[in-house]
Every structure is written in C-alpha cells, then in structure tokens.
Tab-separated table of C-alpha atoms in Angstrom:
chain	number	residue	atom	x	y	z
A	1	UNK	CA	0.000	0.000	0.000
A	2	UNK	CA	0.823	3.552	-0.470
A	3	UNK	CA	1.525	5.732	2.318
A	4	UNK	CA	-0.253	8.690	2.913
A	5	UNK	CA	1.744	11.723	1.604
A	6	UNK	CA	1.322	15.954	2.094
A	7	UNK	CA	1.976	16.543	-1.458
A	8	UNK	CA	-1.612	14.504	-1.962
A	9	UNK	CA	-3.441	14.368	1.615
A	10	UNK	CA	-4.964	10.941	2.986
A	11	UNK	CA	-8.230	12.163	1.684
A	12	UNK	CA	-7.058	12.291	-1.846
A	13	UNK	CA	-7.838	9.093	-4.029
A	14	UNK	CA	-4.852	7.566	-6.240
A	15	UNK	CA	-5.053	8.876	-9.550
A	16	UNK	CA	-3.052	6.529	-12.009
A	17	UNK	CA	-4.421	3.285	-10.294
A	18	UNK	CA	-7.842	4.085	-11.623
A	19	UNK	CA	-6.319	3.783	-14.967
A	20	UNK	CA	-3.233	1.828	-15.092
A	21	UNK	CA	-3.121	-1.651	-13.665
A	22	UNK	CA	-1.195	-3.304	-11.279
A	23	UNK	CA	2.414	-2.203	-9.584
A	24	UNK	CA	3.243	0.548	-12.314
A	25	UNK	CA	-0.124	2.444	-11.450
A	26	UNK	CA	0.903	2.094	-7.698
A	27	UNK	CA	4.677	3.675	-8.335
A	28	UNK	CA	2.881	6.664	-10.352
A	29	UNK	CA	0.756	7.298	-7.626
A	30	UNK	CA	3.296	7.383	-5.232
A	31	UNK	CA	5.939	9.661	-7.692
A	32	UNK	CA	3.001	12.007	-8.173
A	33	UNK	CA	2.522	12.715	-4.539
A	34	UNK	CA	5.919	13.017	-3.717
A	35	UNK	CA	6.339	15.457	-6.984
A	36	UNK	CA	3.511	17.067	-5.806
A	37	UNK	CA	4.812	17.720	-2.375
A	38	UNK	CA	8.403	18.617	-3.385
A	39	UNK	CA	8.622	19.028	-7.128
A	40	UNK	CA	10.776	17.331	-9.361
A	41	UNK	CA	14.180	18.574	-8.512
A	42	UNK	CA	13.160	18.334	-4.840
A	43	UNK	CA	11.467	14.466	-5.091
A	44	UNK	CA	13.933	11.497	-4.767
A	45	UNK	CA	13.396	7.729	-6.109
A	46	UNK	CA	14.385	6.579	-1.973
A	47	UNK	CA	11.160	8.961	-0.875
A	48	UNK	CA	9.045	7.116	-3.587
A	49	UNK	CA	10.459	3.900	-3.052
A	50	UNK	CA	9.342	5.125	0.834
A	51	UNK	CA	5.830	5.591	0.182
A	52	UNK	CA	5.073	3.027	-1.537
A	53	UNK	CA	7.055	0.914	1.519
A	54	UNK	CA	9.382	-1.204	-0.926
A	55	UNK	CA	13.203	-0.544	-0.671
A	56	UNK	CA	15.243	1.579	-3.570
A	57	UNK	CA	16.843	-0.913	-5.371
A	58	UNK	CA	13.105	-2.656	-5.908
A	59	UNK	CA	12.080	1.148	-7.570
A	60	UNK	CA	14.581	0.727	-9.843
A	61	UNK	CA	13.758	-2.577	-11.344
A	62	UNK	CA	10.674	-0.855	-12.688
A	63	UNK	CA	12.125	2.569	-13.853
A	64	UNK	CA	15.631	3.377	-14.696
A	65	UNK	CA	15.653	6.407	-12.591
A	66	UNK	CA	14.077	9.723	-12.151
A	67	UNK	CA	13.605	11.226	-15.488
A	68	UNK	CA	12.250	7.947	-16.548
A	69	UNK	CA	9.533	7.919	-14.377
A	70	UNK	CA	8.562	11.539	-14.534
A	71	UNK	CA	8.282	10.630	-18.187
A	72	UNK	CA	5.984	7.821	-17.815
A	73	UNK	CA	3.935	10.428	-15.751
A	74	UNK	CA	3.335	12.883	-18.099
A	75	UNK	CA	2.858	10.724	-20.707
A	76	UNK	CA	0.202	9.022	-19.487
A	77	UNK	CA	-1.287	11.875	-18.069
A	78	UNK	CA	-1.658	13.660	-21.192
A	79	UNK	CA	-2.892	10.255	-22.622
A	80	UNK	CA	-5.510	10.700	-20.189
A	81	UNK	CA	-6.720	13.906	-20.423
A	82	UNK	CA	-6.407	13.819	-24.276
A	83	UNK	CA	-8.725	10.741	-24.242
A	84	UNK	CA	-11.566	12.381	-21.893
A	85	UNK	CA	-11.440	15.628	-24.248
A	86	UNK	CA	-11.427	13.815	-27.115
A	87	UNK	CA	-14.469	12.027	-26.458
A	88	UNK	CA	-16.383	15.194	-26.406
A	89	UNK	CA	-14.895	16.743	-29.577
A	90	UNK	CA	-15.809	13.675	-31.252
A	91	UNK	CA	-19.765	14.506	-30.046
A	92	UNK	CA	-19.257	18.133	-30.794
A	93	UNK	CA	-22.630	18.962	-32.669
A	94	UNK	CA	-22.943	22.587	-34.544
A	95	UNK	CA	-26.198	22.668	-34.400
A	96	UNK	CA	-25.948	22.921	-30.747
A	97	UNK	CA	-22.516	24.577	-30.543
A	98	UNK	CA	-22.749	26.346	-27.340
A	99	UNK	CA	-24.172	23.147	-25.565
A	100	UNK	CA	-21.370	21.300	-26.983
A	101	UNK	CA	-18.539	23.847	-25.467
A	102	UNK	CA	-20.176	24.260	-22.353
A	103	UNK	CA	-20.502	20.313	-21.379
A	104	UNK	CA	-16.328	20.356	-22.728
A	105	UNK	CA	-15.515	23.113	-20.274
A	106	UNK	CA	-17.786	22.053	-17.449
A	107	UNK	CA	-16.390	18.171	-17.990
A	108	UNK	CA	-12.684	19.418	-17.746
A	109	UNK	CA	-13.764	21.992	-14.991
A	110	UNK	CA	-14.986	19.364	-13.146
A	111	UNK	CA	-12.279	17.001	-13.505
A	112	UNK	CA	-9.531	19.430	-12.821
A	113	UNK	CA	-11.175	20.493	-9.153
A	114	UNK	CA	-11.216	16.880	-7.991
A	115	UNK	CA	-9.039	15.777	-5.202
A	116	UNK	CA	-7.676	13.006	-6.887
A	117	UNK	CA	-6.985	15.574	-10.137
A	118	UNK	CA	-5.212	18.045	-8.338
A	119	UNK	CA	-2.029	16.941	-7.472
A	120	UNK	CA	-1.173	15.346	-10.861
A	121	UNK	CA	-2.558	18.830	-12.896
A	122	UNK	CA	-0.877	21.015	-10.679
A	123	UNK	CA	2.536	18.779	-11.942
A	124	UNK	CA	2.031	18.434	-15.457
A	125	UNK	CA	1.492	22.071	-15.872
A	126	UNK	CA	3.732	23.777	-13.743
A	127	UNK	CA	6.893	20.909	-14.053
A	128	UNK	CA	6.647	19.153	-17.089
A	129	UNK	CA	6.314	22.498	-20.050
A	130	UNK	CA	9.420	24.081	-17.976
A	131	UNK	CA	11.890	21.366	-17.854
A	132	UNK	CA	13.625	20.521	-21.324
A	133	UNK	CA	13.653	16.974	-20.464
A	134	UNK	CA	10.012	16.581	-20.527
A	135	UNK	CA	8.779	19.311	-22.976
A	136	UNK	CA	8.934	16.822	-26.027
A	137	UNK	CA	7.008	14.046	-23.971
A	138	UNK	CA	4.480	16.874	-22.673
A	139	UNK	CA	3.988	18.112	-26.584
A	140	UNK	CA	3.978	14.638	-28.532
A	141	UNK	CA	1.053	13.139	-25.551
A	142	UNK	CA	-0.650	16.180	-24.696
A	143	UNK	CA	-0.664	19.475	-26.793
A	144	UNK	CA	-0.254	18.069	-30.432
A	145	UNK	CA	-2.981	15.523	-29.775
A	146	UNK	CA	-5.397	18.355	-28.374
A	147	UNK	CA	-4.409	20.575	-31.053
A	148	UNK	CA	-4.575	18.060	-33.927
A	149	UNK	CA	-8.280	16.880	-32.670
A	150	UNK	CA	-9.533	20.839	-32.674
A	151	UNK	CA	-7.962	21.639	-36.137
A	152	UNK	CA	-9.625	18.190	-37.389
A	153	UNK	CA	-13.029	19.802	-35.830
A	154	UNK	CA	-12.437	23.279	-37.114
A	155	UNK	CA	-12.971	22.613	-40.587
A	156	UNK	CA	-16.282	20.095	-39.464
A	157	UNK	CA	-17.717	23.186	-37.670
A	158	UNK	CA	-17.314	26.287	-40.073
A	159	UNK	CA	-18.646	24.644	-42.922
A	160	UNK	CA	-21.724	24.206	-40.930
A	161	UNK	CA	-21.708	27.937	-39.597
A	162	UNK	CA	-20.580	28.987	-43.218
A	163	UNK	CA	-17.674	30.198	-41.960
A	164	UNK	CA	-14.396	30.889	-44.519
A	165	UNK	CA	-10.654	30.777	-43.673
A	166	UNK	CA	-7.308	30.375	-44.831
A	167	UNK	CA	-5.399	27.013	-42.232
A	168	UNK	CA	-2.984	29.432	-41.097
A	169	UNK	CA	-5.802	31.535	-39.710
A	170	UNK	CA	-7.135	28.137	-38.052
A	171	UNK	CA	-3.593	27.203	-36.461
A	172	UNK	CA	-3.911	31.234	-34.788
A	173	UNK	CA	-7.300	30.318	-33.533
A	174	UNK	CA	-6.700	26.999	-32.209
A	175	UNK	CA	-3.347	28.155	-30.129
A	176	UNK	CA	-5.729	31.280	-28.552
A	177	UNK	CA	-8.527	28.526	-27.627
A	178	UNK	CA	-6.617	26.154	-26.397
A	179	UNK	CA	-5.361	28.853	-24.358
A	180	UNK	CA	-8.496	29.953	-22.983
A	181	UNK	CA	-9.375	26.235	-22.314
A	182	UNK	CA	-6.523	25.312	-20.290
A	183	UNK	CA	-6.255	28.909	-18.337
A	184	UNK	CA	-9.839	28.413	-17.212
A	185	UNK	CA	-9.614	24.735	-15.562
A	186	UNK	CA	-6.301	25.908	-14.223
A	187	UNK	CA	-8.150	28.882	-12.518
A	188	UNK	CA	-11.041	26.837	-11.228
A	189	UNK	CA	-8.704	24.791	-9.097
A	190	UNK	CA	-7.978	28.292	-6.961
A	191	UNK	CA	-11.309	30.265	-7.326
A	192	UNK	CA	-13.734	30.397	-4.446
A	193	UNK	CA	-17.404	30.805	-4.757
A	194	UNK	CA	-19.820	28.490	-7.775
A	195	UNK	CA	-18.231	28.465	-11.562
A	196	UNK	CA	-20.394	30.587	-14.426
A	197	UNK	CA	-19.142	28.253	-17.335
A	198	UNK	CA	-21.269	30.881	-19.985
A	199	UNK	CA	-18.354	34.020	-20.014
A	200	UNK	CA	-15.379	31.346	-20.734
A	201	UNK	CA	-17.891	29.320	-23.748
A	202	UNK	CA	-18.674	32.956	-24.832
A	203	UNK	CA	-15.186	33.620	-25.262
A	204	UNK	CA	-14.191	30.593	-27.014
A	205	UNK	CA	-17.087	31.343	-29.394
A	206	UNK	CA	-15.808	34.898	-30.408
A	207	UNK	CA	-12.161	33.644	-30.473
A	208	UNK	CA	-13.403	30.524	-33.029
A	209	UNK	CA	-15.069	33.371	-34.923
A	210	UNK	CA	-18.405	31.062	-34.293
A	211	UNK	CA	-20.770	34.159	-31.770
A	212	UNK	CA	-22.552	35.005	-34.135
C-alpha cells in the first residue's frame, strides 16, 4: 500500500491506479505525490520507493531512474486527459454549438477540481512544459494531440456555420482557444465561490469566430 503523503493528503484518491493496472499504477501514484509535495528537482526515487514501503533498489527494477519515471507520468497523463477531451470533440454537434462547449468546459472543470486531479494537474502544468527533459514528452502526448483533434473539428464546424478561412488563420485560432481552455480549468482549481461556465464558452465562441 501507499503511504499517505502531504503533497496529496490521505483524503485524496490515487489517480493513475484508476487507470493503469497493477504495480506501475501504484509507483505513479506514489511519484506524483511526492512530486507534488516537493517538485521534481526536490522528489527522490528513496522517498518514492518510501511511500510506496518497498526498498530503492526494488524502484529501480521498474524505472531506470528519475527522469524515466517523470516521463511515464506525463505521458500518461496527457494520454488521459487527451482521451476524456477527445471524447467530447468527437460529439461536438454545430447545431448545438454552445451546448457542446459548455458540457467540454464544465467536464474538464470538473475534472480538474477533484481531489484526486489536483495533485497530478498542478505537476504536469507547472513541471513538465518548464523542464527541457520533458517538454517533447508533454507536446507529442498532450498538446499536439489536443491541437490536432480541434484543427480536425475546425474545418467540421465552419462549414456548418458557413464560416471561410485560410489554415494558417485556423492554427492562430486553435493556439488562442486552447489557451483559454486550459487557463480556465487551471483557474477553477484556486477560485472560491460556484463556476459561471457561460463568459469562458462565450469567449471561445468569439475567439473561433463562431458568436454570431
């Protein structure tokens, strides 16, 4: 069993066990909550080796090290999250456009503020995209899957709305939404008081070119 660690709280649920089977699920969910506690430079393979009550040498016969186990972490993080999102962007309907963005935002909004969420968001974003080690493995399982299934959807979209543009004018689009979509779950993780998802699906709207 894991021990209970600060960087995720005894309250907080594993998060890679619900997805990955077996002993590697349980060493991700032990990296992630010492990462989470310490950060990357700070975390050690003896603290996770610690938590998850096994001794060092035993950690390493299922990682090399480290970096290769903060790699497995994002990637199947992003994996993750890329799947859920996916799923809706595959239902995306334009006939009922702003029902479509609002059950994406609320569904990733909801997501991000559980407990079991936290811990591993709060790592990918702020570790992985600012440590060259990582950046490729954060962009190849993560940002050029999301961005690939939006500019696939683009296209699906405006020539239901009617809507004319060049691809580079797409790509411009895409970055500034994707940008608006991953600010906004960030946020809700450190906002008090009840979410109003209908300024952040406005927004995403006008920046699509698809308010009107």
């Amino acid at each position: 069993m894991i021990k209970p660690a600060r960087g995720c709280g005894p309250e907080v649920p594993p998060y890679f066990s619900q997805f990955v089977e077996g002993r590697r699920g349980e060493v991700l969910d032990a990296a992630l909550c010492v990462f989470a506690e310490k950060g990357y430079d700070g975390g050690t393979m003896r603290e996770i080796a610690s938590r998850l009550g096994v001794t060092e040498p035993a950690l390493y016969r299922h990682y090399a090290g480290k970096e290769a186990l903060f790699a497995d972490l994002v990637a199947l993080a992003g994996d993750r999250v890329v799947e859920q999102t996916a799923a809706l962007l595959d239902r995306m309907d334009p006939a009922n456009l702003r029902e479509s963005l609002a059950e994406l935002v609320a569904m990733r909004r909801r997501e991000a503020g559980r407990r079991a969420s936290k811990p591993i968001i709060g790592t990918l974003m702020m570790a992985a995209p600012h440590k060259a080690a990582f950046q490729e493995t954060f962009r190849i399982h993560l940002a050029r899957p999301m961005v690939a299934r939006l500019e696939a959807m683009v296209p699906i979209v405006d020539a239901a709305l009617g809507v004319d543009r060049s691809g580079e004018d797409v790509r411009g689009r895409v970055r500034a939404f994707m940008s608006l979509y991953v600010g906004y779950f960030m946020t809700s993780m450190v906002m008090d008081g009840p979410a109003d998802d209908r300024p952040i699906v406005d927004a995403m709207l006008a920046v699509m070119g698809w308010e009107g």
